[in-house]
PDB file of C-alpha atoms in Angstrom:
ATOM      1  CA  MET A 800       0.120  -0.026   0.027  1.00  0.00           C
ATOM      2  CA  GLN A 801       1.338   3.468  -0.952  1.00  0.00           C
ATOM      3  CA  PHE A 802       1.003   6.499   1.217  1.00  0.00           C
ATOM      4  CA  ILE A 803      -0.421   9.999   0.557  1.00  0.00           C
ATOM      5  CA  ASP A 804       2.111  12.213   2.351  1.00  0.00           C
ATOM      6  CA  THR A 805      -0.029  15.133   3.621  1.00  0.00           C
ATOM      7  CA  HIS A 806       3.192  17.156   4.723  1.00  0.00           C
ATOM      8  CA  VAL A 807       6.163  17.706   2.785  1.00  0.00           C
ATOM      9  CA  HIS A 808       8.567  20.631   2.824  1.00  0.00           C
ATOM     10  CA  LEU A 809      10.624  21.944  -0.397  1.00  0.00           C
ATOM     11  CA  ILE A 810      13.255  24.444  -0.130  1.00  0.00           C
ATOM     12  CA  HIS A 811      14.248  26.772  -3.114  1.00  0.00           C
ATOM     13  CA  ARG A 812      16.904  28.766  -1.534  1.00  0.00           C
ATOM     14  CA  ASP A 813      17.285  31.177  -4.735  1.00  0.00           C
ATOM     15  CA  LYS A 814      13.639  32.158  -4.959  1.00  0.00           C
ATOM     16  CA  LEU A 815      12.564  32.324  -1.257  1.00  0.00           C
ATOM     17  CA  GLY A 816      14.179  32.793   2.185  1.00  0.00           C
ATOM     18  CA  TYR A 817      14.286  30.197   4.941  1.00  0.00           C
ATOM     19  CA  SER A 818      16.603  31.697   7.844  1.00  0.00           C
ATOM     20  CA  TRP A 819      14.922  29.461  10.532  1.00  0.00           C
ATOM     21  CA  THR A 820      16.463  26.701   8.663  1.00  0.00           C
ATOM     22  CA  GLU A 821      20.388  28.094   9.037  1.00  0.00           C
ATOM     23  CA  ARG A 822      20.274  27.177  12.475  1.00  0.00           C
ATOM     24  CA  ILE A 823      19.455  23.637  11.835  1.00  0.00           C
ATOM     25  CA  ALA A 824      22.595  21.489  10.447  1.00  0.00           C
ATOM     26  CA  ALA A 825      20.281  19.133   8.583  1.00  0.00           C
ATOM     27  CA  LEU A 826      18.302  21.554   6.610  1.00  0.00           C
ATOM     28  CA  ALA A 827      20.933  24.602   6.391  1.00  0.00           C
ATOM     29  CA  PHE A 828      22.343  24.165   3.129  1.00  0.00           C
ATOM     30  CA  GLY A 829      20.952  23.109  -0.406  1.00  0.00           C
ATOM     31  CA  ASP A 830      17.621  22.683  -1.943  1.00  0.00           C
ATOM     32  CA  PHE A 831      15.171  19.960  -1.194  1.00  0.00           C
ATOM     33  CA  THR A 832      12.865  19.015  -4.381  1.00  0.00           C
ATOM     34  CA  THR A 833      10.451  16.574  -5.019  1.00  0.00           C
ATOM     35  CA  THR A 834      13.005  14.748  -7.187  1.00  0.00           C
ATOM     36  CA  ASP A 835      15.072  14.255  -4.043  1.00  0.00           C
ATOM     37  CA  TYR A 836      11.852  13.521  -2.009  1.00  0.00           C
ATOM     38  CA  PHE A 837      10.566  10.447  -4.741  1.00  0.00           C
ATOM     39  CA  GLU A 838      13.989   9.090  -4.856  1.00  0.00           C
ATOM     40  CA  LEU A 839      14.198   8.620  -1.014  1.00  0.00           C
ATOM     41  CA  ALA A 840      10.563   7.417  -0.792  1.00  0.00           C
ATOM     42  CA  GLY A 841      11.449   4.723  -3.379  1.00  0.00           C
ATOM     43  CA  GLY A 842       8.028   3.879  -4.392  1.00  0.00           C
ATOM     44  CA  ALA A 843       6.291   4.061  -1.048  1.00  0.00           C
ATOM     45  CA  VAL A 844       4.361   7.391  -1.628  1.00  0.00           C
ATOM     46  CA  SER A 845       2.040   8.040  -4.686  1.00  0.00           C
ATOM     47  CA  ASP A 846       1.238  11.564  -3.744  1.00  0.00           C
ATOM     48  CA  ALA A 847       2.672  14.518  -1.919  1.00  0.00           C
ATOM     49  CA  ILE A 848       1.015  17.695  -0.857  1.00  0.00           C
ATOM     50  CA  TYR A 849       3.005  20.567   0.296  1.00  0.00           C
ATOM     51  CA  MET A 850       3.231  22.145   3.266  1.00  0.00           C
ATOM     52  CA  GLU A 851       4.054  25.919   3.705  1.00  0.00           C
ATOM     53  CA  MET A 852       7.414  26.868   5.144  1.00  0.00           C
ATOM     54  CA  ALA A 853       7.195  29.836   7.340  1.00  0.00           C
ATOM     55  CA  VAL A 854       9.365  31.529   4.793  1.00  0.00           C
ATOM     56  CA  ASP A 855      11.012  35.186   5.439  1.00  0.00           C
ATOM     57  CA  GLY A 856       9.499  38.683   4.780  1.00  0.00           C
ATOM     58  CA  ASP A 857       6.338  40.571   5.014  1.00  0.00           C
ATOM     59  CA  THR A 858       4.830  38.991   2.060  1.00  0.00           C
ATOM     60  CA  GLY A 859       7.175  35.818   1.896  1.00  0.00           C
ATOM     61  CA  TRP A 860       3.976  33.696   2.608  1.00  0.00           C
ATOM     62  CA  GLN A 861       2.131  34.961  -0.226  1.00  0.00           C
ATOM     63  CA  ASP A 862       5.302  34.798  -2.799  1.00  0.00           C
ATOM     64  CA  GLU A 863       5.649  30.995  -1.635  1.00  0.00           C
ATOM     65  CA  ALA A 864       2.067  29.981  -2.320  1.00  0.00           C
ATOM     66  CA  ARG A 865       2.188  31.747  -5.740  1.00  0.00           C
ATOM     67  CA  LEU A 866       5.510  29.962  -6.432  1.00  0.00           C
ATOM     68  CA  ILE A 867       4.261  26.513  -5.743  1.00  0.00           C
ATOM     69  CA  SER A 868       1.028  26.983  -7.513  1.00  0.00           C
ATOM     70  CA  GLU A 869       3.147  27.734 -10.655  1.00  0.00           C
ATOM     71  CA  MET A 870       5.636  24.796  -9.821  1.00  0.00           C
ATOM     72  CA  MET A 871       2.773  22.381  -9.674  1.00  0.00           C
ATOM     73  CA  HIS A 872       0.919  23.533 -12.686  1.00  0.00           C
ATOM     74  CA  ASP A 873       4.307  23.395 -14.756  1.00  0.00           C
ATOM     75  CA  LYS A 874       5.349  20.148 -13.553  1.00  0.00           C
ATOM     76  CA  THR A 875       8.579  21.661 -12.210  1.00  0.00           C
ATOM     77  CA  GLU A 876       7.377  20.000  -8.666  1.00  0.00           C
ATOM     78  CA  ARG A 877       5.374  16.888  -8.450  1.00  0.00           C
ATOM     79  CA  LEU A 878       2.803  17.640  -6.244  1.00  0.00           C
ATOM     80  CA  SER A 879      -0.830  16.866  -6.030  1.00  0.00           C
ATOM     81  CA  GLY A 880      -1.730  19.837  -3.361  1.00  0.00           C
ATOM     82  CA  PHE A 881      -0.250  22.591  -1.136  1.00  0.00           C
ATOM     83  CA  VAL A 882      -1.069  23.909   2.137  1.00  0.00           C
ATOM     84  CA  ALA A 883      -0.694  27.642   1.947  1.00  0.00           C
ATOM     85  CA  SER A 884       0.228  29.955   4.667  1.00  0.00           C
ATOM     86  CA  CYS A 885      -2.028  32.316   5.943  1.00  0.00           C
ATOM     87  CA  ARG A 886      -2.514  35.391   8.702  1.00  0.00           C
ATOM     88  CA  PRO A 887      -5.854  35.047  10.344  1.00  0.00           C
ATOM     89  CA  GLU A 888      -4.990  37.481  12.860  1.00  0.00           C
ATOM     90  CA  LEU A 889      -5.279  40.209  10.239  1.00  0.00           C
ATOM     91  CA  PRO A 890      -8.594  41.692   9.246  1.00  0.00           C
ATOM     92  CA  GLY A 891      -9.786  41.521   5.498  1.00  0.00           C
ATOM     93  CA  ILE A 892      -8.094  38.189   4.558  1.00  0.00           C
ATOM     94  CA  GLU A 893     -10.950  37.488   2.078  1.00  0.00           C
ATOM     95  CA  PRO A 894      -9.041  38.355  -0.847  1.00  0.00           C
ATOM     96  CA  TRP A 895      -6.096  36.235   0.071  1.00  0.00           C
ATOM     97  CA  ILE A 896      -8.525  33.327   0.471  1.00  0.00           C
ATOM     98  CA  ASP A 897     -10.284  33.800  -3.000  1.00  0.00           C
ATOM     99  CA  GLU A 898      -6.769  34.341  -4.515  1.00  0.00           C
ATOM    100  CA  CYS A 899      -5.492  30.901  -3.122  1.00  0.00           C
ATOM    101  CA  LEU A 900      -8.710  29.332  -4.144  1.00  0.00           C
ATOM    102  CA  ASP A 901      -7.572  30.351  -7.611  1.00  0.00           C
ATOM    103  CA  LEU A 902      -4.031  28.966  -7.011  1.00  0.00           C
ATOM    104  CA  GLY A 903      -5.653  25.802  -6.135  1.00  0.00           C
ATOM    105  CA  VAL A 904      -4.805  25.317  -2.440  1.00  0.00           C
ATOM    106  CA  SER A 905      -5.527  22.384  -0.321  1.00  0.00           C
ATOM    107  CA  GLY A 906      -5.612  24.047   2.932  1.00  0.00           C
ATOM    108  CA  PHE A 907      -4.188  26.357   5.082  1.00  0.00           C
ATOM    109  CA  ARG A 908      -1.723  26.992   7.977  1.00  0.00           C
ATOM    110  CA  ARG A 909      -0.286  29.339  10.511  1.00  0.00           C
ATOM    111  CA  VAL A 910       2.809  28.130  12.440  1.00  0.00           C
ATOM    112  CA  LEU A 911       2.169  29.138  16.096  1.00  0.00           C
ATOM    113  CA  HIS A 912       4.927  27.364  17.960  1.00  0.00           C
ATOM    114  CA  GLU A 913       6.969  30.725  18.821  1.00  0.00           C
ATOM    115  CA  ALA A 914       3.921  32.908  18.576  1.00  0.00           C
ATOM    116  CA  PRO A 915       2.117  34.472  21.592  1.00  0.00           C
ATOM    117  CA  ASP A 916      -0.796  32.233  22.553  1.00  0.00           C
ATOM    118  CA  GLU A 917      -3.194  34.754  22.595  1.00  0.00           C
ATOM    119  CA  LEU A 918      -2.704  35.380  18.898  1.00  0.00           C
ATOM    120  CA  SER A 919      -5.369  32.520  18.130  1.00  0.00           C
ATOM    121  CA  GLN A 920      -7.665  33.758  20.899  1.00  0.00           C
ATOM    122  CA  SER A 921      -8.887  36.897  19.017  1.00  0.00           C
ATOM    123  CA  GLU A 922     -12.200  36.823  17.259  1.00  0.00           C
ATOM    124  CA  THR A 923     -10.612  38.182  14.069  1.00  0.00           C
ATOM    125  CA  TYR A 924      -8.484  35.070  14.173  1.00  0.00           C
ATOM    126  CA  ARG A 925     -11.564  32.873  14.862  1.00  0.00           C
ATOM    127  CA  ALA A 926     -13.667  34.397  12.482  1.00  0.00           C
ATOM    128  CA  ASN A 927     -11.010  34.039   9.447  1.00  0.00           C
ATOM    129  CA  VAL A 928     -10.387  30.302  10.366  1.00  0.00           C
ATOM    130  CA  ARG A 929     -14.257  29.936  10.013  1.00  0.00           C
ATOM    131  CA  ARG A 930     -14.115  31.816   6.327  1.00  0.00           C
ATOM    132  CA  ILE A 931     -11.613  29.194   5.341  1.00  0.00           C
ATOM    133  CA  GLY A 932     -13.958  26.469   6.508  1.00  0.00           C
ATOM    134  CA  ALA A 933     -16.768  28.073   4.588  1.00  0.00           C
ATOM    135  CA  ALA A 934     -14.515  28.305   1.737  1.00  0.00           C
ATOM    136  CA  GLY A 935     -14.614  24.113   1.795  1.00  0.00           C
ATOM    137  CA  LEU A 936     -10.667  24.206   3.041  1.00  0.00           C
ATOM    138  CA  PRO A 937      -9.341  22.799   6.315  1.00  0.00           C
ATOM    139  CA  TYR A 938      -6.674  24.436   8.583  1.00  0.00           C
ATOM    140  CA  ASP A 939      -3.664  22.890   9.950  1.00  0.00           C
ATOM    141  CA  LEU A 940      -3.193  23.242  13.500  1.00  0.00           C
ATOM    142  CA  SER A 941       0.340  24.197  14.440  1.00  0.00           C
ATOM    143  CA  PHE A 942       0.464  23.861  18.325  1.00  0.00           C
ATOM    144  CA  ASN A 943       2.889  22.043  20.788  1.00  0.00           C
ATOM    145  CA  ASP A 944       1.700  20.211  23.553  1.00  0.00           C
ATOM    146  CA  ARG A 945       1.629  23.100  25.974  1.00  0.00           C
ATOM    147  CA  GLN A 946      -0.817  24.794  23.726  1.00  0.00           C
ATOM    148  CA  LEU A 947      -3.351  21.824  23.241  1.00  0.00           C
ATOM    149  CA  GLY A 948      -5.950  23.276  25.469  1.00  0.00           C
ATOM    150  CA  ILE A 949      -5.759  26.751  23.193  1.00  0.00           C
ATOM    151  CA  ALA A 950      -5.858  24.507  20.272  1.00  0.00           C
ATOM    152  CA  LYS A 951      -9.254  23.115  21.719  1.00  0.00           C
ATOM    153  CA  ASP A 952     -10.677  26.594  22.430  1.00  0.00           C
ATOM    154  CA  LEU A 953      -9.957  27.362  18.610  1.00  0.00           C
ATOM    155  CA  ALA A 954     -11.747  24.171  17.622  1.00  0.00           C
ATOM    156  CA  LEU A 955     -14.417  24.854  19.823  1.00  0.00           C
ATOM    157  CA  ALA A 956     -15.101  28.337  18.111  1.00  0.00           C
ATOM    158  CA  CYS A 957     -14.707  26.964  14.886  1.00  0.00           C
ATOM    159  CA  PRO A 958     -17.089  23.756  14.861  1.00  0.00           C
ATOM    160  CA  ASP A 959     -17.716  23.727  11.186  1.00  0.00           C
ATOM    161  CA  VAL A 960     -14.016  23.808   9.933  1.00  0.00           C
ATOM    162  CA  LYS A 961     -11.831  20.771   9.462  1.00  0.00           C
ATOM    163  CA  LEU A 962      -8.894  21.273  11.679  1.00  0.00           C
ATOM    164  CA  VAL A 963      -5.763  19.010  11.648  1.00  0.00           C
ATOM    165  CA  LEU A 964      -3.328  18.679  14.409  1.00  0.00           C
ATOM    166  CA  ASN A 965       0.273  18.450  13.071  1.00  0.00           C
ATOM    167  CA  HIS A 966       2.779  15.886  14.336  1.00  0.00           C
ATOM    168  CA  LEU A 967       0.549  14.691  17.237  1.00  0.00           C
ATOM    169  CA  GLY A 968       0.461  18.126  18.747  1.00  0.00           C
ATOM    170  CA  VAL A 969       4.272  18.003  19.340  1.00  0.00           C
ATOM    171  CA  PRO A 970       4.783  16.099  22.310  1.00  0.00           C
ATOM    172  CA  ARG A 971       7.956  16.518  24.500  1.00  0.00           C
ATOM    173  CA  ILE A 972       8.943  12.986  24.023  1.00  0.00           C
ATOM    174  CA  ALA A 973      12.766  13.507  25.066  1.00  0.00           C
ATOM    175  CA  GLU A 974      11.746  15.176  28.490  1.00  0.00           C
ATOM    176  CA  GLY A 975       9.014  12.133  29.149  1.00  0.00           C
ATOM    177  CA  ALA A 976       6.410  14.764  29.157  1.00  0.00           C
ATOM    178  CA  PHE A 977       3.411  12.236  28.376  1.00  0.00           C
ATOM    179  CA  ASN A 978       1.037  12.879  30.817  1.00  0.00           C
ATOM    180  CA  THR A 979       0.398  16.469  29.729  1.00  0.00           C
ATOM    181  CA  TRP A 980       0.243  15.573  26.483  1.00  0.00           C
ATOM    182  CA  ARG A 981      -2.009  12.648  26.684  1.00  0.00           C
ATOM    183  CA  ASP A 982      -4.743  14.795  28.578  1.00  0.00           C
ATOM    184  CA  GLY A 983      -4.554  17.424  25.923  1.00  0.00           C
ATOM    185  CA  ILE A 984      -5.097  15.008  23.165  1.00  0.00           C
ATOM    186  CA  THR A 985      -7.664  13.075  24.992  1.00  0.00           C
ATOM    187  CA  THR A 986      -9.930  16.398  25.391  1.00  0.00           C
ATOM    188  CA  LEU A 987      -9.182  17.505  21.953  1.00  0.00           C
ATOM    189  CA  ALA A 988     -10.010  14.461  20.149  1.00  0.00           C
ATOM    190  CA  GLU A 989     -13.583  14.733  21.757  1.00  0.00           C
ATOM    191  CA  LEU A 990     -14.131  17.341  19.086  1.00  0.00           C
ATOM    192  CA  PRO A 991     -15.303  15.658  15.890  1.00  0.00           C
ATOM    193  CA  ASN A 992     -13.763  18.522  13.752  1.00  0.00           C
ATOM    194  CA  VAL A 993     -10.501  17.969  14.978  1.00  0.00           C
ATOM    195  CA  TRP A 994      -8.132  15.230  12.827  1.00  0.00           C
ATOM    196  CA  CYS A 995      -4.590  14.451  13.603  1.00  0.00           C
ATOM    197  CA  LYS A 996      -1.582  13.897  11.301  1.00  0.00           C
ATOM    198  CA  LEU A 997       0.633  11.083  12.256  1.00  0.00           C
ATOM    199  CA  SER A 998       3.804  12.836  11.354  1.00  0.00           C
ATOM    200  CA  GLY A 999       6.978  14.626  12.537  1.00  0.00           C
ATOM    201  CA  VAL A1000       7.325  12.978  16.006  1.00  0.00           C
ATOM    202  CA  THR A1001      10.750  11.325  15.550  1.00  0.00           C
ATOM    203  CA  ALA A1002      12.020  14.632  15.862  1.00  0.00           C
ATOM    204  CA  TYR A1003      10.806  15.106  19.541  1.00  0.00           C
ATOM    205  CA  CYS A1004      12.962  11.892  20.494  1.00  0.00           C
ATOM    206  CA  ALA A1005      16.333  12.234  22.387  1.00  0.00           C
ATOM    207  CA  GLN A1006      19.404  11.620  20.309  1.00  0.00           C
ATOM    208  CA  GLY A1007      20.704   8.257  20.341  1.00  0.00           C
ATOM    209  CA  THR A1008      17.469   6.614  21.450  1.00  0.00           C
ATOM    210  CA  ASP A1009      15.446   3.849  19.655  1.00  0.00           C
ATOM    211  CA  ALA A1010      12.753   6.273  18.081  1.00  0.00           C
ATOM    212  CA  GLU A1011      10.289   3.714  17.114  1.00  0.00           C
ATOM    213  CA  ALA A1012       9.821   2.603  20.839  1.00  0.00           C
ATOM    214  CA  ALA A1013       9.761   6.030  22.245  1.00  0.00           C
ATOM    215  CA  ILE A1014       7.125   7.020  19.945  1.00  0.00           C
ATOM    216  CA  ALA A1015       5.137   3.946  20.631  1.00  0.00           C
ATOM    217  CA  PRO A1016       2.798   5.182  23.598  1.00  0.00           C
ATOM    218  CA  TYR A1017       2.104   8.509  22.110  1.00  0.00           C
ATOM    219  CA  VAL A1018       1.110   6.838  18.663  1.00  0.00           C
ATOM    220  CA  ASP A1019      -0.988   4.439  20.465  1.00  0.00           C
ATOM    221  CA  HIS A1020      -2.843   7.009  22.554  1.00  0.00           C
ATOM    222  CA  ALA A1021      -3.572   9.426  19.511  1.00  0.00           C
ATOM    223  CA  LEU A1022      -4.747   6.268  17.484  1.00  0.00           C
ATOM    224  CA  ASN A1023      -6.970   5.196  20.324  1.00  0.00           C
ATOM    225  CA  ALA A1024      -8.250   8.811  21.001  1.00  0.00           C
ATOM    226  CA  PHE A1025      -8.982   9.892  17.163  1.00  0.00           C
ATOM    227  CA  GLY A1026      -9.497   6.745  15.757  1.00  0.00           C
ATOM    228  CA  ALA A1027      -8.102   5.662  12.147  1.00  0.00           C
ATOM    229  CA  ALA A1028     -10.977   7.613  10.634  1.00  0.00           C
ATOM    230  CA  ARG A1029      -9.757  11.037  11.614  1.00  0.00           C
ATOM    231  CA  MET A1030      -5.900  10.338  11.129  1.00  0.00           C
ATOM    232  CA  VAL A1031      -3.618  11.092   8.148  1.00  0.00           C
ATOM    233  CA  TRP A1032       0.020  10.485   7.353  1.00  0.00           C
ATOM    234  CA  GLY A1033       2.881  12.827   6.785  1.00  0.00           C
ATOM    235  CA  SER A1034       6.572  12.581   6.562  1.00  0.00           C
ATOM    236  CA  ASP A1035       7.604  16.209   7.668  1.00  0.00           C
ATOM    237  CA  TRP A1036      10.509  15.707   5.052  1.00  0.00           C
ATOM    238  CA  PRO A1037      13.108  17.037   5.273  1.00  0.00           C
ATOM    239  CA  VAL A1038      12.572  18.002   8.988  1.00  0.00           C
ATOM    240  CA  VAL A1039      12.263  14.391   9.705  1.00  0.00           C
ATOM    241  CA  ASN A1040      15.932  14.159   9.191  1.00  0.00           C
ATOM    242  CA  LEU A1041      16.356  15.774  12.632  1.00  0.00           C
ATOM    243  CA  GLY A1042      15.110  12.519  14.137  1.00  0.00           C
ATOM    244  CA  THR A1043      15.424   9.877  11.482  1.00  0.00           C
ATOM    245  CA  SER A1044      15.551   9.460   7.702  1.00  0.00           C
ATOM    246  CA  LEU A1045      12.633   9.394   5.525  1.00  0.00           C
ATOM    247  CA  PRO A1046      12.972   5.693   4.429  1.00  0.00           C
ATOM    248  CA  ARG A1047      13.286   4.989   8.329  1.00  0.00           C
ATOM    249  CA  TRP A1048       9.996   7.025   9.228  1.00  0.00           C
ATOM    250  CA  ILE A1049       8.187   5.060   6.208  1.00  0.00           C
ATOM    251  CA  GLU A1050       9.263   1.694   7.531  1.00  0.00           C
ATOM    252  CA  ILE A1051       8.292   2.688  11.234  1.00  0.00           C
ATOM    253  CA  SER A1052       4.967   3.797   9.709  1.00  0.00           C
ATOM    254  CA  GLN A1053       4.482   0.580   8.019  1.00  0.00           C
ATOM    255  CA  ARG A1054       4.795  -1.509  11.095  1.00  0.00           C
ATOM    256  CA  ILE A1055       2.629   0.754  12.987  1.00  0.00           C
ATOM    257  CA  LEU A1056      -0.329   0.566  10.333  1.00  0.00           C
ATOM    258  CA  SER A1057       0.549  -3.243  10.120  1.00  0.00           C
ATOM    259  CA  ARG A1058      -1.000  -3.659  13.535  1.00  0.00           C
ATOM    260  CA  LEU A1059      -4.334  -2.239  12.393  1.00  0.00           C
ATOM    261  CA  SER A1060      -6.915  -3.652  10.411  1.00  0.00           C
ATOM    262  CA  ALA A1061      -6.682  -3.486   6.412  1.00  0.00           C
ATOM    263  CA  ASP A1062      -9.471  -1.018   6.348  1.00  0.00           C
ATOM    264  CA  GLU A1063      -7.903   1.090   9.350  1.00  0.00           C
ATOM    265  CA  ALA A1064      -4.426   1.013   7.618  1.00  0.00           C
ATOM    266  CA  ARG A1065      -5.279   2.169   4.212  1.00  0.00           C
ATOM    267  CA  ALA A1066      -7.561   4.980   5.900  1.00  0.00           C
ATOM    268  CA  ILE A1067      -4.639   6.208   7.470  1.00  0.00           C
ATOM    269  CA  ALA A1068      -2.236   5.731   4.682  1.00  0.00           C
ATOM    270  CA  ARG A1069      -4.199   7.171   1.808  1.00  0.00           C
ATOM    271  CA  GLY A1070      -7.920   7.123   2.223  1.00  0.00           C
ATOM    272  CA  ASN A1071      -8.419   9.951   4.440  1.00  0.00           C
ATOM    273  CA  ALA A1072      -6.451  12.774   2.827  1.00  0.00           C
ATOM    274  CA  PRO A1073      -8.633  13.168  -0.259  1.00  0.00           C
ATOM    275  CA  ASN A1074     -11.496  13.635   1.951  1.00  0.00           C
ATOM    276  CA  LEU A1075      -9.690  16.396   3.898  1.00  0.00           C
ATOM    277  CA  TYR A1076      -7.388  17.966   1.391  1.00  0.00           C
ATOM    278  CA  ARG A1077      -8.346  19.331  -1.988  1.00  0.00           C
ATOM    279  CA  MET A1078      -5.878  17.269  -4.333  1.00  0.00           C
ATOM    280  CA  THR A1079      -5.170  16.553  -7.850  1.00  0.00           C
ATOM    281  CA  GLY A1080      -4.322  13.291  -9.410  1.00  0.00           C
ATOM    282  CA  THR A1081      -5.848  10.910  -6.816  1.00  0.00           C
TER     283      THR A1081
END
């Protein structure tokens, strides 16, 4: 069974700025393209959805969406969709939503890991997320484990929007902070409009540990909380290189899914993604 990857990053340094990658040795140099990605995936992935990269500059997030749309349509990059960046905290984002619909976006995201907690708590922010949902698109939740209560507040305020929690909610696996994360996931999963993305978690393991064993209780709890019907798979490539490699993450994921029924495994691997994101070619 092939995967649909709902979380692939690309880097084109001659076109956009990615200053945050300069602090990370595995990402600091060179470009990362879908040619590289599919060579590493080795046939295990049929489709890739680009995930916005928190690029530099006041208008970089808009330039990025336009660039990816162009590359997608002229086949410069092999993509079946892309999640664009947005700024829901700003008033008047309706023209950006409309433009992105014309660009063919699959959804939207705003990185909040290092943003003030109150950013997503304003009525402007919540109203704009509801506008995204009204346009028929999902919104990816980029919160860490300390912010899962804030994520739930946003989900409660946007009950008709499909919200996708990235990276199992960024658990602090290396610190062993399981209980706080578990409780936050349990309550967040009670909301039927929230989905979960099986992605990124190996990056949060302590260096030198068995990542597959370390993530097992987190994956098991997320599966129990959300169920296979509200989970999608992603690689978080090339950020996945911080904890393991893309081929290794694919192997780990295949073993995780092998413990489920065939229908559950297929739903997570590829069945749910087209029901969540606007895609082409699937």
